[in-house]
mmCIF file of C-alpha atoms in Angstrom:
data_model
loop_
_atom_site.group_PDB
_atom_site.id
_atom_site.type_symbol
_atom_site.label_atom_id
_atom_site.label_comp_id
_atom_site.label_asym_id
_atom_site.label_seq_id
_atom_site.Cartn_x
_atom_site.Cartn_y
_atom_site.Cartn_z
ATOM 1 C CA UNK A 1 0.000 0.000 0.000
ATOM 2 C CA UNK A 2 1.134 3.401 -1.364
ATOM 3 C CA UNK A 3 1.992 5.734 1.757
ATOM 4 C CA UNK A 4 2.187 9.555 1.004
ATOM 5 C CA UNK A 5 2.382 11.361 3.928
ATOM 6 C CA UNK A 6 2.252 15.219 4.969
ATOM 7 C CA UNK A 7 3.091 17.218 8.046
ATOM 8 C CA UNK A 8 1.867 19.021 9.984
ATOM 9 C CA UNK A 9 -1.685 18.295 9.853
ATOM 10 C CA UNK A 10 -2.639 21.939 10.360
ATOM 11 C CA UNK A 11 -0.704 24.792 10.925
ATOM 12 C CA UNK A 12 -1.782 28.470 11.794
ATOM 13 C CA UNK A 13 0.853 31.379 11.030
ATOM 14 C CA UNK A 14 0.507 34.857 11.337
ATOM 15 C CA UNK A 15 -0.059 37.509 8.296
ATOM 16 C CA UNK A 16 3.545 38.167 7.302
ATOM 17 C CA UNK A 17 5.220 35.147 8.770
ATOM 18 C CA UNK A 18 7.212 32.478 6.239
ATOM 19 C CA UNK A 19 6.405 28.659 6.755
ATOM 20 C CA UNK A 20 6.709 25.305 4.880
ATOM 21 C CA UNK A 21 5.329 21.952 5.133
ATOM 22 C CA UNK A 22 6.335 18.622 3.853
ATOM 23 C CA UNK A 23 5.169 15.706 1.477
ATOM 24 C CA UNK A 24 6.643 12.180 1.928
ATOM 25 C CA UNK A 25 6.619 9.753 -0.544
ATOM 26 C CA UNK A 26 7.745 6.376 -1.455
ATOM 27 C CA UNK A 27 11.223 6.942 -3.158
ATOM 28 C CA UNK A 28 11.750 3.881 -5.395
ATOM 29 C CA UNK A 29 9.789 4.271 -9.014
ATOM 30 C CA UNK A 30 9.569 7.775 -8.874
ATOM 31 C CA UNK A 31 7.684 9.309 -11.546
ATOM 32 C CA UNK A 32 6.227 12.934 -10.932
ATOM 33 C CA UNK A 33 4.537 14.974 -7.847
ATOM 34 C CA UNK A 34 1.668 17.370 -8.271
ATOM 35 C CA UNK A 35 1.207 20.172 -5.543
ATOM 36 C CA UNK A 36 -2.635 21.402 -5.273
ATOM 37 C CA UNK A 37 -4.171 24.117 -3.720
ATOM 38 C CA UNK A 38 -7.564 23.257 -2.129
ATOM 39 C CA UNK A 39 -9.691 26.144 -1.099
ATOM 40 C CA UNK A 40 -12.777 25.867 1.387
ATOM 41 C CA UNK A 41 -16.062 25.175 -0.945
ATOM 42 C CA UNK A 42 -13.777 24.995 -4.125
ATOM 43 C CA UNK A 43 -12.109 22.521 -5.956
ATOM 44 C CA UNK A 44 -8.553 21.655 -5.553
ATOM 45 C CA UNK A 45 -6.214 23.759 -8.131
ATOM 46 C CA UNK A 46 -2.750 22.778 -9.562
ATOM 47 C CA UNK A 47 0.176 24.591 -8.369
ATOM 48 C CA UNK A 48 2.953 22.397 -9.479
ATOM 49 C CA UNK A 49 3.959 19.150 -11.403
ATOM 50 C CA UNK A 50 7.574 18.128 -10.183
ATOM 51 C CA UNK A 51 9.653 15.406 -12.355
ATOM 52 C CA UNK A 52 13.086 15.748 -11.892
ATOM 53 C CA UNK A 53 14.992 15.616 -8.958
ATOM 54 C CA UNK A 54 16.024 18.948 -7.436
ATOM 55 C CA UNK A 55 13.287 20.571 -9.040
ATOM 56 C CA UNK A 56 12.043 23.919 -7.959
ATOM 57 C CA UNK A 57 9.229 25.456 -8.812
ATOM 58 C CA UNK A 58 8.039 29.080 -8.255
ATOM 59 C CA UNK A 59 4.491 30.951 -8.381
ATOM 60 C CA UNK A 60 4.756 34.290 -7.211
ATOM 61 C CA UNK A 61 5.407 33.743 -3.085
ATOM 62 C CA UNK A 62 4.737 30.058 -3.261
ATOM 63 C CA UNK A 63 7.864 27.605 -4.562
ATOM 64 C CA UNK A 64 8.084 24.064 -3.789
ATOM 65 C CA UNK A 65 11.591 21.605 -4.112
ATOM 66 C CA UNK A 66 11.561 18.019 -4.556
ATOM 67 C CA UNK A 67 14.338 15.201 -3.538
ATOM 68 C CA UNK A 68 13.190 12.026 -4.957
ATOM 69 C CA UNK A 69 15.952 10.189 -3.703
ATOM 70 C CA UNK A 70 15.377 10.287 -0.156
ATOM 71 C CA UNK A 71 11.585 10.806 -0.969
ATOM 72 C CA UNK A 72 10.016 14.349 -0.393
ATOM 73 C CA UNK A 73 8.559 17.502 -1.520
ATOM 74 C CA UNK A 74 8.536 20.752 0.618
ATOM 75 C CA UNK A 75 6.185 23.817 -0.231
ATOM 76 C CA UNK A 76 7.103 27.050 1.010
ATOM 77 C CA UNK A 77 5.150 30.143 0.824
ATOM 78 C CA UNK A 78 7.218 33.429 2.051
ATOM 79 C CA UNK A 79 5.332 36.304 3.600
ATOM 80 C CA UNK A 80 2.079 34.391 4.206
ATOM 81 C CA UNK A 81 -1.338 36.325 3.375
ATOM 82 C CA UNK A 82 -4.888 35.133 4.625
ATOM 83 C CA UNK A 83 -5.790 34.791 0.645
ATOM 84 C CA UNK A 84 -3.049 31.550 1.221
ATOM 85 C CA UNK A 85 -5.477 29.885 3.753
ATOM 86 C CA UNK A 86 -6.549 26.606 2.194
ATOM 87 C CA UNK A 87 -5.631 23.066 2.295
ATOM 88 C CA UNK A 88 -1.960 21.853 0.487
ATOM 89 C CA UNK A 89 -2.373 18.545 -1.104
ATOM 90 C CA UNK A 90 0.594 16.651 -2.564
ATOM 91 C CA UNK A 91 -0.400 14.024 -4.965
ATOM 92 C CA UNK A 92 1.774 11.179 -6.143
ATOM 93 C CA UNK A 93 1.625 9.646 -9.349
ATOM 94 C CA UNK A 94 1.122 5.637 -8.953
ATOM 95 C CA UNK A 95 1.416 3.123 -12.098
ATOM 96 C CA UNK A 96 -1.592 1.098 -12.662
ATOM 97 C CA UNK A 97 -2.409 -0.303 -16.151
ATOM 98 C CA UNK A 98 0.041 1.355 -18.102
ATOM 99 C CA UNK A 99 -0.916 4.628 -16.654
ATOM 100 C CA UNK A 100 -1.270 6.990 -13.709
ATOM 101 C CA UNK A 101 -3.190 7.733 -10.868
ATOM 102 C CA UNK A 102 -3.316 9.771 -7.869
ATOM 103 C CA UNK A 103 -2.200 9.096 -4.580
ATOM 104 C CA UNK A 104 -2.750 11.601 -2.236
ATOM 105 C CA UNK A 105 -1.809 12.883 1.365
ATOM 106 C CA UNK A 106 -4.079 13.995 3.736
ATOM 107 C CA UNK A 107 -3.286 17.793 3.385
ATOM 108 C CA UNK A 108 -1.906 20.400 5.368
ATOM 109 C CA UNK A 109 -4.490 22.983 6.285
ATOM 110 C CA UNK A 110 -2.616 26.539 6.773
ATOM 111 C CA UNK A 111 -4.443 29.224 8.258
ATOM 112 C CA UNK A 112 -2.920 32.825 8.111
ATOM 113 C CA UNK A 113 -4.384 34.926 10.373
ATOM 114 C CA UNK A 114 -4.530 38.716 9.614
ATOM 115 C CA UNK B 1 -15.233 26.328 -21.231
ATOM 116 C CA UNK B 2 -16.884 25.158 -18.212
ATOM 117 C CA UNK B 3 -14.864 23.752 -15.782
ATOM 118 C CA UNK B 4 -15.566 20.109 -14.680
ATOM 119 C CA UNK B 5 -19.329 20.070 -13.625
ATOM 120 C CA UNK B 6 -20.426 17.759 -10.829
ATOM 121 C CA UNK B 7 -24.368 17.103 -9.888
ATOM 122 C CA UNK B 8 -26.047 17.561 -7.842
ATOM 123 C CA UNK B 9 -23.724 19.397 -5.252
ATOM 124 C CA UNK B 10 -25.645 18.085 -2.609
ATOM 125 C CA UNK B 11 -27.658 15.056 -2.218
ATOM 126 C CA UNK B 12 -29.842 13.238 0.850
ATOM 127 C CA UNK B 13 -30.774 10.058 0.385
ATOM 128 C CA UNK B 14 -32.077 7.290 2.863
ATOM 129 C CA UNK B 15 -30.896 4.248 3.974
ATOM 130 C CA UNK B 16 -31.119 1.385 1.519
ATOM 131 C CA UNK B 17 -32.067 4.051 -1.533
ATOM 132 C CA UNK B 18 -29.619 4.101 -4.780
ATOM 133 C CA UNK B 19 -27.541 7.529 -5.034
ATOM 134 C CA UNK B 20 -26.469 8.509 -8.603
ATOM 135 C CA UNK B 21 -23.627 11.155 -8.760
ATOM 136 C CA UNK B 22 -22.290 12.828 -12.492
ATOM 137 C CA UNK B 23 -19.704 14.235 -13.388
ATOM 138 C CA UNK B 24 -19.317 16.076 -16.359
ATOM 139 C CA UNK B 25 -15.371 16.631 -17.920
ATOM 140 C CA UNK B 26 -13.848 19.587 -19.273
ATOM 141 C CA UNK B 27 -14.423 19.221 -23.056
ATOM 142 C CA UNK B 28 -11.942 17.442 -24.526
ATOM 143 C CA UNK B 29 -11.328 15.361 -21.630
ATOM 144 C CA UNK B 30 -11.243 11.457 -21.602
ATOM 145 C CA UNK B 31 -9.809 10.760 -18.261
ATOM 146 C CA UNK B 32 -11.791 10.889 -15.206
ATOM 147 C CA UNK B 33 -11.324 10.120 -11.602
ATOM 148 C CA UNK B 34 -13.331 9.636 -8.445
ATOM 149 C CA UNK B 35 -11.975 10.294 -4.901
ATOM 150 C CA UNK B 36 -13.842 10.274 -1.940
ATOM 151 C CA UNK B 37 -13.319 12.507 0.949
ATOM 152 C CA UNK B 38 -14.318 10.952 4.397
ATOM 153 C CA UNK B 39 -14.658 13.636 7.404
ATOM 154 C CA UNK B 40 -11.114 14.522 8.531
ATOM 155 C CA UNK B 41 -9.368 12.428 5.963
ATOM 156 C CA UNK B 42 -7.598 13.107 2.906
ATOM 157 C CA UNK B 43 -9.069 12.433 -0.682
ATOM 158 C CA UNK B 44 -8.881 8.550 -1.532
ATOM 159 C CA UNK B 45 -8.475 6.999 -4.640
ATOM 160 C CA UNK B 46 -11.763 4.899 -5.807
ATOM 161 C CA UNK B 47 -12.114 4.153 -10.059
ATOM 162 C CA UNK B 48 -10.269 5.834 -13.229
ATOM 163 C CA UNK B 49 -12.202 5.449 -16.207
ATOM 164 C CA UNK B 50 -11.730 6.273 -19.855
ATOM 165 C CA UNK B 51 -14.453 6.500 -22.109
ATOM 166 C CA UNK B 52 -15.928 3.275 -21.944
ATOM 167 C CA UNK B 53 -13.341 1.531 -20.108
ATOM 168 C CA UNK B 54 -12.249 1.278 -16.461
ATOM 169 C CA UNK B 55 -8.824 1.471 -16.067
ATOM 170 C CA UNK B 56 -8.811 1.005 -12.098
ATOM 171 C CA UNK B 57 -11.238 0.439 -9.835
ATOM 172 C CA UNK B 58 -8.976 -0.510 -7.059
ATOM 173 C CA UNK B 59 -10.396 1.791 -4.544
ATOM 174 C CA UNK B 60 -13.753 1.403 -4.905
ATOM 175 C CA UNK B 61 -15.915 -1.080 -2.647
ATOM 176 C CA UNK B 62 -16.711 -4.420 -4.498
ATOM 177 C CA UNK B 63 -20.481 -4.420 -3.299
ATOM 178 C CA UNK B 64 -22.857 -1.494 -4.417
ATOM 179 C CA UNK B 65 -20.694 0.823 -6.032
ATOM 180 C CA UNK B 66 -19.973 0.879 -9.401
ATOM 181 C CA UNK B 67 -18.894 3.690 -12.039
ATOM 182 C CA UNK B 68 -19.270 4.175 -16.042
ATOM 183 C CA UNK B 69 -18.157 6.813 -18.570
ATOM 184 C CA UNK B 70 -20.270 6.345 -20.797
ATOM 185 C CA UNK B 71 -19.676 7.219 -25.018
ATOM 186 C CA UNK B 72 -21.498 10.173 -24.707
ATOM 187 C CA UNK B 73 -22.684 11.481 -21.620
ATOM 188 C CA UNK B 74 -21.159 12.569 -18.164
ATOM 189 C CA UNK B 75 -19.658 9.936 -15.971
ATOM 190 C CA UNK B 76 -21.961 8.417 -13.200
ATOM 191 C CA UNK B 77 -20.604 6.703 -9.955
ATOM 192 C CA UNK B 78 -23.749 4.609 -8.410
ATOM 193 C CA UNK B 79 -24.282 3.763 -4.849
ATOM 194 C CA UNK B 80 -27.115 1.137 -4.442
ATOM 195 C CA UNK B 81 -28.800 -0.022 -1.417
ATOM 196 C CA UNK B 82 -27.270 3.135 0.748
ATOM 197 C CA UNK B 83 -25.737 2.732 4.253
ATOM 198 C CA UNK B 84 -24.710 6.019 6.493
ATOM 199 C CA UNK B 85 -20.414 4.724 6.177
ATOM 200 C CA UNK B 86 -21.092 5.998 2.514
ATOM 201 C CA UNK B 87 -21.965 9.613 3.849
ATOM 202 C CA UNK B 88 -18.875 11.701 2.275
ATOM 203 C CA UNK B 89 -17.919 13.815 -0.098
ATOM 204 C CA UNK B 90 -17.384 12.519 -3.506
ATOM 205 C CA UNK B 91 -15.146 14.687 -6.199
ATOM 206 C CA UNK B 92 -14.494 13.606 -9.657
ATOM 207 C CA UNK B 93 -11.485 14.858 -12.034
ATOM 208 C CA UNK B 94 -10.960 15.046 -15.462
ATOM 209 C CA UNK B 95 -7.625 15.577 -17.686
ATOM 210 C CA UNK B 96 -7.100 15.044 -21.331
ATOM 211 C CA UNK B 97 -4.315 12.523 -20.929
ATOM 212 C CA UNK B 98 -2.948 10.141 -18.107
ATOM 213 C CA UNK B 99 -2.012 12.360 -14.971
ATOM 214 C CA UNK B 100 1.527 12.675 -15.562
ATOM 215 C CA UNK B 101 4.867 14.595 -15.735
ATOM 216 C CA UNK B 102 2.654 17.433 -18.496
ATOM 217 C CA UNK B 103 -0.550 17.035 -17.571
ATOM 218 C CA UNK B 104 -2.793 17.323 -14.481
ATOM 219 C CA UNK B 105 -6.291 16.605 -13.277
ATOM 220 C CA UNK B 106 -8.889 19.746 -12.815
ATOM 221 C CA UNK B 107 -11.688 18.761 -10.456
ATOM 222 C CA UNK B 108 -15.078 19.325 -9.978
ATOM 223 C CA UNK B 109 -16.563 20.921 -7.048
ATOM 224 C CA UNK B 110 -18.149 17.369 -5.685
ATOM 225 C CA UNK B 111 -21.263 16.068 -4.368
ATOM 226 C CA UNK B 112 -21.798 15.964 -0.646
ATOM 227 C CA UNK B 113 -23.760 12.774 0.146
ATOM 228 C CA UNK B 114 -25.329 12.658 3.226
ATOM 229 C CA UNK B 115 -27.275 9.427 4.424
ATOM 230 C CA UNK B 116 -30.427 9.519 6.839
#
């Protein structure tokens, strides 16, 4: 069974404050990582697909690095603003069939308080 | 172009009654996914289906559940015979290709199931 794993759980930070959480995944068979963004009473959105090892990937304050040979992800958002108060998903790509699936980890629900 | 449409967003349904959730892709899209989100858990994995193939339907339950994509037509996950363990949320995703290293999944806003 396919364990992806993120800490912490929750996390509350104040308006201004850096943080970063992590995503742990299996290391062997790598193939790609996708970071979402899940919003309360949206949908989760895309923020990054991460392939290579030592990838990093920046969207404006948000950037994310991946070491696939020891098996995790960290996102990091710098200056944190309430507007970044939603749930962080990582979601590993599994083989099955000849294709890909999700996997995903529980989340890490930020809340930046103002 | 409308994003991926699920229906109805909310849906009550009574023990032992059948529960029909769609899900409608983003056009163009021939890969869809359903996860289901249990209170205070993460989103888990239940059936990938292409059009009128699944491709895995590891996660889903063996009794009661079962999931199409149809030719034409949104893609319908079926819960028969109802019990209140199946109260969640349910989300689908769709992408035009495998989830992979270029492409990702854009999901719907889901159906919240609740069993009375």
């Amino acid at each position: 069974i396919l364990n992806v794993e993120q800490s912490p759980q929750s996390l509350h930070v104040q308006e201004g404050d850096s943080t970063n959480f992590t995503c742990s995944f299996p290391s062997s068979n790598f193939y790609a990582l996708h970071w979402y963004r899940w919003e309360t009473a949206k949908s989760p959105e895309a923020l990054f697909v991460m392939t290579l090892n030592g990838d990093e990937k920046k969207k404006g304050r948000i950037s994310a690095t991946l070491n696939t040979k020891e098996g995790y992800s960290y996102l990091y958002i710098k200056g944190s603003q309430p507007e970044d108060s939603a749930t962080y998903l990582c979601a590993f790509l599994s083989p099955t069939s000849g294709t890909y699936k999700y996997i995903f980890g529980t989340g890490t629900r930020l809340k930046v308080l103002a | 172009n409308a994003g991926v449409m699920q229906n109805p967003r909310h849906l009550v349904r009574r023990r032992g009654q059948e529960a029909r959730l769609r899900c409608s892709p983003m056009k163009g899209h021939s890969h869809v996914y359903w996860y289901r989100q249990l209170p205070e858990e993460g989103l888990k994995f239940m059936v990938y289906l292409q059009k009128e193939n699944i491709i895995d339907e590891s996660g889903m339950p063996k009794e009661r559940f079962s999931a199409e994509f149809p030719k034409e037509g949104p893609s319908i996950l079926r819960i028969q015979q109802v019990v209140r363990g199946d109260s969640a949320a349910y989300f689908c995703a769709s992408s035009p290709a495998t989830v992979g290293r270029g492409t990702e999944a854009f999901f719907g806003q889901g159906t919240r199931l609740t069993v009375v």
